[in-house]
Short mmCIF file of C-alpha atoms in Angstrom, two decimals:
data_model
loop_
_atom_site.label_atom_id
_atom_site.label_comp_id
_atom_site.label_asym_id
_atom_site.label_seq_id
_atom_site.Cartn_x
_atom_site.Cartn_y
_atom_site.Cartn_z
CA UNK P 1 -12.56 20.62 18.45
CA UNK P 2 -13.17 21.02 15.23
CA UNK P 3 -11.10 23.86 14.08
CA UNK P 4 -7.80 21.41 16.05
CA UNK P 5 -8.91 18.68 13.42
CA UNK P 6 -9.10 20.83 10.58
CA UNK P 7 -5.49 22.48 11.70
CA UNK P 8 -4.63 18.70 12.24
CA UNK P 9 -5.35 18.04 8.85
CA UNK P 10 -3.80 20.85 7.06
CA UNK P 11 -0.48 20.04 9.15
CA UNK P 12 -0.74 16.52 7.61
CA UNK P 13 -1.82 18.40 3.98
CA UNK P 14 1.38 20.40 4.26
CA UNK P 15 3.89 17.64 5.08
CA UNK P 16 2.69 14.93 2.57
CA UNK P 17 3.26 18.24 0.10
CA UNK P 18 6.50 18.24 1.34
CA UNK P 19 7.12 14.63 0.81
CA UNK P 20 6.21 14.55 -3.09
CA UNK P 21 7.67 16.46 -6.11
CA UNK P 22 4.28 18.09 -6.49
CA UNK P 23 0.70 18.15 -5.69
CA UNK P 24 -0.59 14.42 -6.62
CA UNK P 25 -3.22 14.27 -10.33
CA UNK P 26 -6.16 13.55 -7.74
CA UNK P 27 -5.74 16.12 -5.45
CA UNK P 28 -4.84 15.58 -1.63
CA UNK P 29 -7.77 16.24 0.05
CA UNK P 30 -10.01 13.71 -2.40
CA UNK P 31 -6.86 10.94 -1.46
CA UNK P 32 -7.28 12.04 2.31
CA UNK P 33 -11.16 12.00 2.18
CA UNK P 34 -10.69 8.20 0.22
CA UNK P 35 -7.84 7.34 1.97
CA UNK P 36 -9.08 3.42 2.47
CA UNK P 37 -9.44 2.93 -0.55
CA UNK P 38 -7.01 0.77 -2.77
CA UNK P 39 -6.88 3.41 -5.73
CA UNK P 40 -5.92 6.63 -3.20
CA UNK P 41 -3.24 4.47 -1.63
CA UNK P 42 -1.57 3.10 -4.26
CA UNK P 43 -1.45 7.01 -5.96
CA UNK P 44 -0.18 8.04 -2.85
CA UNK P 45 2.71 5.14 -3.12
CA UNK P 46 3.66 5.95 -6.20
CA UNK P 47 4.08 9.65 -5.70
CA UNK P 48 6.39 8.47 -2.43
CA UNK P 49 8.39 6.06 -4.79
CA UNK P 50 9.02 9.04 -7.43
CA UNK P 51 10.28 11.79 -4.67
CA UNK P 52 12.24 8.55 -2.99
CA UNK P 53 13.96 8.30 -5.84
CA UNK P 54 14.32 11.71 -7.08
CA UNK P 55 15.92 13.07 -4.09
CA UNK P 56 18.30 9.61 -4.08
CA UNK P 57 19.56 10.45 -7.42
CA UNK P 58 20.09 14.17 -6.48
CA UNK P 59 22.17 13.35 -3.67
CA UNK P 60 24.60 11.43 -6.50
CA UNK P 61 24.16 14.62 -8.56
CA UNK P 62 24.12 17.94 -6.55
CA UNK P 63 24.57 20.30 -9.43
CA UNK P 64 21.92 18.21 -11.27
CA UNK P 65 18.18 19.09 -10.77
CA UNK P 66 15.02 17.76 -12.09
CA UNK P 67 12.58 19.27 -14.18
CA UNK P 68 9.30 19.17 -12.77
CA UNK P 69 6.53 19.50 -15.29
CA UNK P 70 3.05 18.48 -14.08
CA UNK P 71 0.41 17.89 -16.73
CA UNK P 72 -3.49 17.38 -17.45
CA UNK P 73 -5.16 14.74 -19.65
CA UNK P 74 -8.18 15.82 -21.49
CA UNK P 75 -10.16 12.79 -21.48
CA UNK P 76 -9.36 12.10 -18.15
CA UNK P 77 -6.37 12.47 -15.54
CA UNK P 78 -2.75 13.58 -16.17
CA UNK P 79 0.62 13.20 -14.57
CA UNK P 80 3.59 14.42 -12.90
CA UNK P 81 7.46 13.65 -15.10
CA UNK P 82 10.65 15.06 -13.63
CA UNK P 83 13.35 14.81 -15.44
CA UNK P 84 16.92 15.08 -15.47
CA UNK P 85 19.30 16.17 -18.08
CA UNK P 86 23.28 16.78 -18.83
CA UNK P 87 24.05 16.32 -15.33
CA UNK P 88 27.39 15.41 -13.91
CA UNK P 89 26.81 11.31 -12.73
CA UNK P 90 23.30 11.28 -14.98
CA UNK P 91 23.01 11.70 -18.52
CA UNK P 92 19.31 11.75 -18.70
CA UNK P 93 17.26 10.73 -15.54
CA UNK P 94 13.24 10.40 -15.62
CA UNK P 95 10.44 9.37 -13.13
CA UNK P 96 7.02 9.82 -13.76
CA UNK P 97 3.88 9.22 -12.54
CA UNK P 98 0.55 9.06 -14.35
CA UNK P 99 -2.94 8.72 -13.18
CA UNK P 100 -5.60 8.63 -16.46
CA UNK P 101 -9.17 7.51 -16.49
CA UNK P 102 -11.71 7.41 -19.74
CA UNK P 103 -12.18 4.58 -22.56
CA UNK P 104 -10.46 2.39 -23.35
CA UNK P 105 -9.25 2.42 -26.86
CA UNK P 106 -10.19 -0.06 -29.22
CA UNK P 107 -6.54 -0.88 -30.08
CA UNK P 108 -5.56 -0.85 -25.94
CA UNK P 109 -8.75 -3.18 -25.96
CA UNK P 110 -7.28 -5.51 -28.21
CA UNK P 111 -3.69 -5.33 -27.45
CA UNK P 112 -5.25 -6.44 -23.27
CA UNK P 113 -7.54 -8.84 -25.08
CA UNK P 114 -4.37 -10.44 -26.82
CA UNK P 115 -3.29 -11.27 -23.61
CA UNK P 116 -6.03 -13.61 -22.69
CA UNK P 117 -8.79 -10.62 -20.77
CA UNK P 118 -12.46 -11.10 -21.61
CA UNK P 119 -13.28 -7.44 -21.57
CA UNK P 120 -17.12 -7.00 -22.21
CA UNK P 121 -17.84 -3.64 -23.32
CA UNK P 122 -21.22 -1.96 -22.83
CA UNK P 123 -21.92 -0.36 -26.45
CA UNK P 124 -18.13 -0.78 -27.72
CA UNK P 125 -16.89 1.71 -24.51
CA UNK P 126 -14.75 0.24 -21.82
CA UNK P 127 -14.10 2.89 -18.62
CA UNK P 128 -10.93 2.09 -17.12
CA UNK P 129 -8.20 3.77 -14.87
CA UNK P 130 -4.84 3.41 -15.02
CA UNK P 131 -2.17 4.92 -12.62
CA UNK P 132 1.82 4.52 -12.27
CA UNK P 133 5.00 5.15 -11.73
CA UNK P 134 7.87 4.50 -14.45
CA UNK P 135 11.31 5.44 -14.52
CA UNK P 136 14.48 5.02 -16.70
CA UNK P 137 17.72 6.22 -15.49
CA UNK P 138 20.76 6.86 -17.90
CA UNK P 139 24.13 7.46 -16.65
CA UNK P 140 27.03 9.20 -18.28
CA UNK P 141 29.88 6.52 -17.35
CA UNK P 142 29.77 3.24 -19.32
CA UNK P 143 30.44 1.19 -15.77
CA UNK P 144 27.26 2.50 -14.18
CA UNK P 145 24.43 0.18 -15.24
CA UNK P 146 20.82 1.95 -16.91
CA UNK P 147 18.27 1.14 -14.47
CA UNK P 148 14.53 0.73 -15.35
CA UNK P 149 11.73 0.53 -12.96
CA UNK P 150 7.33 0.68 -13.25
CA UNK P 151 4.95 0.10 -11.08
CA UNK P 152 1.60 -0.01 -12.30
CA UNK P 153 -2.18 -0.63 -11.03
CA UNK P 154 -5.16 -0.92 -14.08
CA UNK P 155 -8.89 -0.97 -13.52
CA UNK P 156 -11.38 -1.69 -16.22
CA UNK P 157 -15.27 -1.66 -15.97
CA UNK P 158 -17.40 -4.34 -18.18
CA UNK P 159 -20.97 -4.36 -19.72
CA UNK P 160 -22.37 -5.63 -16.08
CA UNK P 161 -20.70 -3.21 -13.57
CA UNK P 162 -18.06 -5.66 -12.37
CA UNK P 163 -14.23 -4.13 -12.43
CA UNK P 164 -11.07 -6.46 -13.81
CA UNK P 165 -8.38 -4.92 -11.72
CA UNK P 166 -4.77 -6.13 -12.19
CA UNK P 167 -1.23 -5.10 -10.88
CA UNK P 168 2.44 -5.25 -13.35
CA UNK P 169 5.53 -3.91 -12.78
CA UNK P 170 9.55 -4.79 -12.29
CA UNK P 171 12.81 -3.45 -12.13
CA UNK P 172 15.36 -4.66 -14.00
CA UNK P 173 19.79 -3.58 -14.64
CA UNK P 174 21.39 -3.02 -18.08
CA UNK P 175 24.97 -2.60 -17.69
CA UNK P 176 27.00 -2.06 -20.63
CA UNK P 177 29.60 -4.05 -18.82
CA UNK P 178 29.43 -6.35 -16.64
CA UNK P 179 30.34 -6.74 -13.12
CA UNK P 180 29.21 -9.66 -11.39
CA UNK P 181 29.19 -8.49 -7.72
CA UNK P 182 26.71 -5.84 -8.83
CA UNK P 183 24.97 -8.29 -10.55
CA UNK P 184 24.30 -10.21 -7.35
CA UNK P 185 23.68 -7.28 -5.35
CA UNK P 186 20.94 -6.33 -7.46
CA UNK P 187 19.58 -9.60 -7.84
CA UNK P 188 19.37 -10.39 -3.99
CA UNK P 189 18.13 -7.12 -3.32
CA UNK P 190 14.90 -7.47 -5.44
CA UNK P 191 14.74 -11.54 -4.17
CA UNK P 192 14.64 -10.30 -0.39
CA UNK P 193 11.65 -8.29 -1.28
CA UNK P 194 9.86 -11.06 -3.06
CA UNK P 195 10.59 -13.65 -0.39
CA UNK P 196 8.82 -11.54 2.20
CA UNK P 197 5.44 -12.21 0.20
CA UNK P 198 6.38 -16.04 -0.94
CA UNK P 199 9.79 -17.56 -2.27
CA UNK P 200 8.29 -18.78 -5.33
CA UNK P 201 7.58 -15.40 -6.64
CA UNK P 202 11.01 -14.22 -7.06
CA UNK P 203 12.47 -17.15 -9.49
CA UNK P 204 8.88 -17.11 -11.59
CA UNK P 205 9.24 -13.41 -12.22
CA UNK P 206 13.10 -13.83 -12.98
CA UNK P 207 12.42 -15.56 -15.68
CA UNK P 208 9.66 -13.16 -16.97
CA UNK P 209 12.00 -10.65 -16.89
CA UNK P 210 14.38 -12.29 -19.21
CA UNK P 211 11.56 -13.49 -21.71
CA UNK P 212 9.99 -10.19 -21.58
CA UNK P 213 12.96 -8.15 -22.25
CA UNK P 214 14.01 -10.10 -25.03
CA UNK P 215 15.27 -8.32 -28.42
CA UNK P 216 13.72 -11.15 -30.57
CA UNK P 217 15.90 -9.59 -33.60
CA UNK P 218 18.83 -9.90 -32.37
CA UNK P 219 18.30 -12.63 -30.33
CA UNK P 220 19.38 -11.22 -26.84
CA UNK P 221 18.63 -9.74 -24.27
CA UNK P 222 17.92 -6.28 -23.15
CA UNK P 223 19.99 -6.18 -20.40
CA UNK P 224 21.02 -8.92 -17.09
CA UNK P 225 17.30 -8.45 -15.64
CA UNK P 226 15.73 -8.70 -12.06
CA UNK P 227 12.19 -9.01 -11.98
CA UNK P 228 8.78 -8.30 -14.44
CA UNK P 229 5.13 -9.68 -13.54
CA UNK P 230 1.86 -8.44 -15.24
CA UNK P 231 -1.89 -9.08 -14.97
CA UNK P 232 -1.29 -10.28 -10.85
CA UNK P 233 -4.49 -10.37 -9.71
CA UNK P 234 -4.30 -13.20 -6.58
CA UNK P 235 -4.56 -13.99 -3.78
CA UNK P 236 -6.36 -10.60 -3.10
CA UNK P 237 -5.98 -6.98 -4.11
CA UNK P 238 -4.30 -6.08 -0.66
CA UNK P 239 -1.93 -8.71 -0.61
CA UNK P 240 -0.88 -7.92 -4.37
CA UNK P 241 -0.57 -4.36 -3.29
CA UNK P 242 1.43 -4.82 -0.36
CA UNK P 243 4.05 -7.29 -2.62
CA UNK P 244 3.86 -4.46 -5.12
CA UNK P 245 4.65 -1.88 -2.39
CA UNK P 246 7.98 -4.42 -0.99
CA UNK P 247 9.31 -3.99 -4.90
CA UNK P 248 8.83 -0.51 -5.10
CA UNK P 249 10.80 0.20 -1.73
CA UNK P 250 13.39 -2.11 -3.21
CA UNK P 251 14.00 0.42 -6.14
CA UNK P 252 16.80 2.37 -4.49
CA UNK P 253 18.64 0.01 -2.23
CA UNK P 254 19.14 -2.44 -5.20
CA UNK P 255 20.55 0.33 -8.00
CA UNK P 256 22.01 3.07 -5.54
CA UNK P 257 24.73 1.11 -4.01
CA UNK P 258 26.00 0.29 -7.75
CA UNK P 259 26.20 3.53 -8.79
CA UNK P 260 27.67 5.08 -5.68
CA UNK P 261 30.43 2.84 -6.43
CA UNK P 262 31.22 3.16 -9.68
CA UNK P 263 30.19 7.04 -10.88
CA UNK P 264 33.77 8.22 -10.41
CA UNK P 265 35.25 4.90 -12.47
CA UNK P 266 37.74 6.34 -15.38
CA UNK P 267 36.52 4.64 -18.54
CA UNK P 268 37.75 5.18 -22.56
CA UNK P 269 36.31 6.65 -25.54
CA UNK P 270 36.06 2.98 -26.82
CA UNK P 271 34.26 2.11 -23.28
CA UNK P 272 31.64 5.17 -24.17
CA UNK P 273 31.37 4.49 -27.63
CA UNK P 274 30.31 0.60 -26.66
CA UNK P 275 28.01 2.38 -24.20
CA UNK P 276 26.35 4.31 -27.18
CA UNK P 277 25.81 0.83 -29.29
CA UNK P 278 24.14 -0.90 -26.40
CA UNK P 279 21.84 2.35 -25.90
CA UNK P 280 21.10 1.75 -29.55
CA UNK P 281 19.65 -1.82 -28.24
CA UNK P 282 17.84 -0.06 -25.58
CA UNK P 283 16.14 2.21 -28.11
CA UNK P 284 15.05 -0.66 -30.36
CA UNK P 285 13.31 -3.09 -27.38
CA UNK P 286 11.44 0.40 -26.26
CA UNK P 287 10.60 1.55 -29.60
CA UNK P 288 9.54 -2.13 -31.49
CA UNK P 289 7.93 -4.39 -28.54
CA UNK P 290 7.46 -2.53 -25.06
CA UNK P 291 4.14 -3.06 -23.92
CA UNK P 292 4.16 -0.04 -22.10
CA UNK P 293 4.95 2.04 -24.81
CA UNK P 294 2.59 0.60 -27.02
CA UNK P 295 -0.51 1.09 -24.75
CA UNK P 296 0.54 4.81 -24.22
CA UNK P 297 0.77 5.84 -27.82
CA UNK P 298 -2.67 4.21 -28.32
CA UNK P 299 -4.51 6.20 -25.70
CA UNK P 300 -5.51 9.20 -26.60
CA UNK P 301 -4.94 11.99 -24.93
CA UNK P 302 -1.67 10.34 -24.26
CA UNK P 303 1.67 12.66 -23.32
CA UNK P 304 4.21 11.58 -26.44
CA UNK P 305 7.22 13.35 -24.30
CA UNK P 306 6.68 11.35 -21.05
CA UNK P 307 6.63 7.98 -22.72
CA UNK P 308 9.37 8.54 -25.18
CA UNK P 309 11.42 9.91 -21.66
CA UNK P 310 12.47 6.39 -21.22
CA UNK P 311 14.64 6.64 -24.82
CA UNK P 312 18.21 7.64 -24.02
CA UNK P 313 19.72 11.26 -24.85
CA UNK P 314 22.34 9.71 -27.45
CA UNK P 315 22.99 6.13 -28.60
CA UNK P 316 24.30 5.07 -31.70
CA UNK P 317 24.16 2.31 -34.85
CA UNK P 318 27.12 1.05 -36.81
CA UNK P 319 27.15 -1.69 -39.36
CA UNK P 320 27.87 -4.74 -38.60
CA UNK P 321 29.61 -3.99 -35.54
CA UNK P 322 31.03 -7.56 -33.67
CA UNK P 323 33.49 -7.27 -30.34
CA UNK P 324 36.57 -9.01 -30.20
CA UNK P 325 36.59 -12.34 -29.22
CA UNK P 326 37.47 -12.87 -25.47
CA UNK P 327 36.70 -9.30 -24.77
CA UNK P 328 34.91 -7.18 -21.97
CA UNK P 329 31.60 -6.50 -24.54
CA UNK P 330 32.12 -10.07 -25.77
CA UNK P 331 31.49 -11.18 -22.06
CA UNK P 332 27.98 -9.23 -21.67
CA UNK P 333 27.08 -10.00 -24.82
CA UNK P 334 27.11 -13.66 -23.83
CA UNK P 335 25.19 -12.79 -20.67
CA UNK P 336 22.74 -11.31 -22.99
CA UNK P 337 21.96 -14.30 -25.47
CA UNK P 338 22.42 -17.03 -22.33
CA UNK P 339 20.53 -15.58 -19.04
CA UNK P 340 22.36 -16.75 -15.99
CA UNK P 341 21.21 -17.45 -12.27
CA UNK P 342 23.06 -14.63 -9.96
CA UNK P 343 21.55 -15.45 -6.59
CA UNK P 344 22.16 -19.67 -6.60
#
């Protein structure tokens, strides 16, 4: 009996192998053996989400493949990024996952703090675990929309033994022009998966979205949105994890669709050169205010070429550069600086 469970259990071992894009940071016999608990499962969900949408994207790309470099932390952890370069549909494609324990940094410490935590540190140290999945996806036509998604789970222990735990994440759409039927479609998509946990979820974290994706130097935003929540911690750490879970299975229905149908769109130089200018907005939000970027390049330990993945392959600044009036980049651009409602 025991040698049919143990064969049991490397059949299972073999096909959850199968199922990611490489062995998972914790190992899969310590996520078998702690299965139940909310930590295993939710590394387990994000390795799913990054070989979900890994093989997606390589069934828009078939002479594209992903790089898969797997990597250790010292202090604590490491990560899995695959990424895609120069292919045919996808200029630069990445998805990684991360899963790092140690101290918290006094400058993470602060930057949480900041944000309204009480974090009580037992002789200035703060253990903590942090574990995700974050992707950016770049495509080489200018009528296929960037696509960001992360989805994120934090754990911090105080002074007295008791553990803050929180959940953040979104997805959001950055077209460089737009197209309001894909706008809706995306929209509706990520709504249905917020109105399965409560319908008041879905406008609150719309408007995060917008606020938190907001180029405050140029006064617009980063691109038409979807959905962004941080620090969730209520009603309870299953029912967070299970709304967490509906978004992250949203990922590919809401963005594949779009670029299905518009990869094999003709488009101009002037089209790809606008495409290039708008990357230049994507590379100043990620660079100047994203909070994700911020906390990973002051961890130590931290990998510099995963979180600078998100930063597009080529983008471009000119002075002073204003659309026509009336025109197609006129149109987004007014998107941009005035937010609208796309599922009302």
């Amino acid at each position: 009996q025991a040698a049919l469970a143990a064969a049991r259990e490397d059949e299972e071992e073999k096909q959850l192998r199968q199922r990611f894009m490489a062995p998972p940071v914790s190992g899969l016999r310590e996520l078998r053996r702690r299965r139940r608990e909310l930590r295993s499962r939710m590394e387990l969900l994000i390795m799913e989400t990054q070989a979900e949408v890994c093989r997606a994207l390589t069934a828009l790309d078939p002479g594209a493949s992903f790089a898969v470099d797997s990597w250790e932390r010292k202090e604590g952890g490491g990560g899995i990024s695959c990424v895609l370069q120069d292919g045919e549909v996808f200029e630069k494609a990445g998805v990684n996952v991360s899963v790092v324990s140690g101290l918290l940094s006094e400058e993470a410490a602060r930057q949480m703090r900041s944000r309204g935590k009480s974090l009580k540190a037992k002789d200035g140290k703060l253990p903590f675990c942090a574990m995700g999945v974050s992707s950016v996806i770049h495509p080489k036509n200018p009528h296929v929309p960037t696509m960001h998604f992360n989805y994120r789970y934090f754990e911090i222990e105080e002074a007295d033994g008791t553990k803050q735990w929180w959940f953040g994440g979104g997805t959001d759409l950055t077209p460089t022009y737009l197209n309001e039927e894909d706008a809706v479609h995306f929209h509706k998509t990520l709504k249905e998966a917020c109105d399965k946990h409560d319908p008041k979820l879905y406008p609150k974290y719309k408007k995060w979205c917008d606020d938190y994706f907001y180029i405050k130097h140029r006064g617009e935003r980063r691109g038409i949105g979807g959905i962004f929540f941080d620090d969730m911690d209520s009603p309870s750490k299953e029912e967070v994890f299970q709304f967490v879970k509906s978004c992250a299975k949203a990922v590919v229905p809401c963005y594949i669709p779009i670029v299905k149908k518009h990869c094999h769109d003709s488009f101009t130089p002037e089209e790809k050169l606008w495409q290039q200018l708008r990357r230049g907005r994507y590379v100043e939000f990620n660079l100047v205010y994203d909070r994700g970027t911020k906390f990973g390049l002051l961890t130590p330990g931290s990998r510099i070429e995963s979180i600078l993945m998100s930063l597009p392959l080529t983008a471009r600044w000119e002075y002073m550069h204003t659309p026509l009036e009336s025109s197609k980049e006129a149109e987004i651009l007014e998107v941009l600086r005035n937010p609208k409602d796309w599922v009302h």
